[in-house]
């Protein structure tokens, strides 16, 4: 028992989130969790009005919120599916916003208000989440360094 194998504590946590063994900093993980939760909360705030109108978009907003919660949990646990679900939630919401204001959603009139404050904030946060996700995917695959420490009681 002359050596002890440990991972350097100053290194970033290796996450299975990318599926490539890339090192993912805690800051990027925290940013991803925070951003996807904000996306979900924005849609939760918007859901009551649409639910009262009887529009299916209120249900889509609730689904977005629940998907964002699940994605945040997956990201926190270091699961690749959390990031993929977050990308689907954020990307779907972004696409839905643009579609609802260009050609319109099925059965609903085209929205005319492009600069609604919560809508603009939502687009910004969704784009930031996608940016964080892409930054994680772009990180090079790295091996975790192992340090050998000799025991002081060597023969």
Tab-separated table of C-alpha atoms in Angstrom:
chain	number	residue	atom	x	y	z
A	1	UNK	CA	0.000	0.000	0.000
A	2	UNK	CA	2.578	2.507	-1.042
A	3	UNK	CA	0.367	4.560	-3.293
A	4	UNK	CA	-3.046	6.117	-3.140
A	5	UNK	CA	-4.864	6.993	-6.333
A	6	UNK	CA	-6.991	10.124	-6.227
A	7	UNK	CA	-8.479	12.571	-8.653
A	8	UNK	CA	-7.168	16.124	-8.410
A	9	UNK	CA	-9.779	18.186	-6.574
A	10	UNK	CA	-9.050	21.340	-8.569
A	11	UNK	CA	-10.232	19.715	-11.770
A	12	UNK	CA	-13.737	19.995	-13.101
A	13	UNK	CA	-16.131	17.165	-12.557
A	14	UNK	CA	-16.277	14.675	-15.414
A	15	UNK	CA	-19.846	14.472	-16.545
A	16	UNK	CA	-21.646	11.878	-18.575
A	17	UNK	CA	-23.826	14.742	-19.725
A	18	UNK	CA	-22.019	15.046	-23.029
A	19	UNK	CA	-21.682	11.342	-23.613
A	20	UNK	CA	-18.058	11.913	-24.560
A	21	UNK	CA	-16.388	12.091	-21.171
A	22	UNK	CA	-15.634	15.783	-21.587
A	23	UNK	CA	-14.849	17.748	-18.481
A	24	UNK	CA	-17.777	19.972	-17.618
A	25	UNK	CA	-17.176	22.807	-15.206
A	26	UNK	CA	-19.547	23.303	-12.330
A	27	UNK	CA	-20.214	26.800	-13.656
A	28	UNK	CA	-21.560	25.477	-16.956
A	29	UNK	CA	-23.683	22.891	-15.190
A	30	UNK	CA	-25.046	25.555	-12.828
A	31	UNK	CA	-25.736	27.888	-15.744
A	32	UNK	CA	-27.560	25.148	-17.625
A	33	UNK	CA	-29.728	24.287	-14.631
A	34	UNK	CA	-30.506	27.937	-13.898
A	35	UNK	CA	-31.325	28.808	-17.492
A	36	UNK	CA	-33.628	25.856	-18.112
A	37	UNK	CA	-35.446	26.535	-14.834
A	38	UNK	CA	-35.989	30.163	-15.871
A	39	UNK	CA	-37.382	28.947	-19.220
A	40	UNK	CA	-39.842	26.734	-17.369
A	41	UNK	CA	-40.839	29.440	-14.891
A	42	UNK	CA	-41.529	31.953	-17.663
A	43	UNK	CA	-43.879	29.470	-19.300
A	44	UNK	CA	-45.528	28.648	-15.972
A	45	UNK	CA	-46.197	32.367	-15.462
A	46	UNK	CA	-47.809	32.569	-18.924
A	47	UNK	CA	-49.949	29.430	-18.601
A	48	UNK	CA	-52.934	30.670	-16.498
A	49	UNK	CA	-54.041	33.264	-19.048
A	50	UNK	CA	-54.005	30.802	-21.925
A	51	UNK	CA	-55.699	28.099	-19.850
A	52	UNK	CA	-58.536	30.521	-19.041
A	53	UNK	CA	-58.955	31.289	-22.743
A	54	UNK	CA	-59.306	27.581	-23.437
A	55	UNK	CA	-56.282	27.582	-25.724
A	56	UNK	CA	-54.094	24.486	-25.936
A	57	UNK	CA	-51.043	26.733	-25.603
A	58	UNK	CA	-51.684	26.858	-21.850
A	59	UNK	CA	-51.188	23.084	-21.732
A	60	UNK	CA	-48.049	23.436	-23.842
A	61	UNK	CA	-46.750	26.008	-21.342
A	62	UNK	CA	-47.369	23.582	-18.466
A	63	UNK	CA	-45.648	20.791	-20.404
A	64	UNK	CA	-42.707	23.143	-20.979
A	65	UNK	CA	-42.485	23.831	-17.245
A	66	UNK	CA	-42.586	20.121	-16.335
A	67	UNK	CA	-40.042	19.314	-19.044
A	68	UNK	CA	-37.755	22.063	-17.749
A	69	UNK	CA	-37.967	20.643	-14.207
A	70	UNK	CA	-37.110	17.163	-15.462
A	71	UNK	CA	-34.237	18.528	-17.569
A	72	UNK	CA	-32.815	20.464	-14.613
A	73	UNK	CA	-32.921	17.318	-12.485
A	74	UNK	CA	-31.186	15.311	-15.204
A	75	UNK	CA	-28.493	17.955	-15.659
A	76	UNK	CA	-27.953	18.116	-11.887
A	77	UNK	CA	-27.483	14.347	-11.787
A	78	UNK	CA	-24.993	14.507	-14.671
A	79	UNK	CA	-27.223	12.675	-17.121
A	80	UNK	CA	-26.933	13.201	-20.846
A	81	UNK	CA	-30.704	13.010	-21.269
A	82	UNK	CA	-31.099	16.095	-19.061
A	83	UNK	CA	-29.197	18.226	-21.549
A	84	UNK	CA	-31.046	16.666	-24.496
A	85	UNK	CA	-34.423	17.290	-22.850
A	86	UNK	CA	-33.366	20.845	-22.019
A	87	UNK	CA	-32.426	21.391	-25.655
A	88	UNK	CA	-35.825	20.068	-26.726
A	89	UNK	CA	-37.650	22.269	-24.191
A	90	UNK	CA	-35.693	25.453	-24.967
A	91	UNK	CA	-35.501	24.862	-28.715
A	92	UNK	CA	-39.166	23.911	-28.927
A	93	UNK	CA	-40.231	27.020	-27.028
A	94	UNK	CA	-38.043	29.217	-29.243
A	95	UNK	CA	-39.476	27.641	-32.394
A	96	UNK	CA	-43.022	27.910	-31.033
A	97	UNK	CA	-42.577	31.624	-30.365
A	98	UNK	CA	-41.340	32.286	-33.891
A	99	UNK	CA	-43.974	30.067	-35.544
A	100	UNK	CA	-46.808	31.647	-33.541
A	101	UNK	CA	-45.771	35.066	-34.837
A	102	UNK	CA	-45.102	34.172	-38.467
A	103	UNK	CA	-47.505	31.514	-39.785
A	104	UNK	CA	-49.451	30.941	-36.571
A	105	UNK	CA	-50.083	27.823	-34.541
A	106	UNK	CA	-52.786	25.382	-35.716
A	107	UNK	CA	-56.253	26.648	-34.857
A	108	UNK	CA	-55.014	29.978	-33.516
A	109	UNK	CA	-54.593	33.391	-35.108
A	110	UNK	CA	-51.111	34.753	-35.760
A	111	UNK	CA	-49.743	36.627	-32.743
A	112	UNK	CA	-48.794	40.179	-33.647
A	113	UNK	CA	-46.797	41.178	-30.559
A	114	UNK	CA	-43.136	40.307	-31.198
A	115	UNK	CA	-41.712	42.419	-28.373
A	116	UNK	CA	-43.773	41.168	-25.442
A	117	UNK	CA	-41.358	41.506	-22.456
A	118	UNK	CA	-41.697	37.929	-21.147
A	119	UNK	CA	-41.504	36.609	-24.697
A	120	UNK	CA	-38.276	38.460	-25.422
A	121	UNK	CA	-36.818	37.352	-22.078
A	122	UNK	CA	-37.824	33.786	-22.867
A	123	UNK	CA	-36.110	33.916	-26.270
A	124	UNK	CA	-32.956	35.286	-24.680
A	125	UNK	CA	-32.828	32.649	-21.939
A	126	UNK	CA	-33.614	29.834	-24.391
A	127	UNK	CA	-30.835	30.982	-26.712
A	128	UNK	CA	-28.415	31.192	-23.777
A	129	UNK	CA	-29.281	27.628	-22.726
A	130	UNK	CA	-28.636	26.376	-26.253
A	131	UNK	CA	-25.329	28.291	-26.210
A	132	UNK	CA	-24.271	26.636	-22.943
A	133	UNK	CA	-25.225	23.242	-24.349
A	134	UNK	CA	-23.178	23.870	-27.498
A	135	UNK	CA	-20.236	25.091	-25.397
A	136	UNK	CA	-20.296	21.816	-23.496
A	137	UNK	CA	-20.466	19.782	-26.699
A	138	UNK	CA	-17.528	21.736	-28.134
A	139	UNK	CA	-15.268	20.992	-25.166
A	140	UNK	CA	-12.500	18.567	-26.059
A	141	UNK	CA	-12.615	15.106	-24.598
A	142	UNK	CA	-10.167	14.933	-21.715
A	143	UNK	CA	-8.973	12.187	-19.468
A	144	UNK	CA	-9.155	12.680	-15.730
A	145	UNK	CA	-5.673	13.034	-14.285
A	146	UNK	CA	-4.644	10.593	-11.629
A	147	UNK	CA	-2.060	11.522	-9.030
A	148	UNK	CA	-0.033	8.941	-7.182
A	149	UNK	CA	0.907	9.876	-3.647
A	150	UNK	CA	3.511	7.837	-1.810
A	151	UNK	CA	2.821	6.956	1.774
A	152	UNK	CA	5.305	8.298	4.309
A	153	UNK	CA	5.600	4.881	5.947
A	154	UNK	CA	7.466	3.298	3.022
A	155	UNK	CA	9.915	0.558	3.839
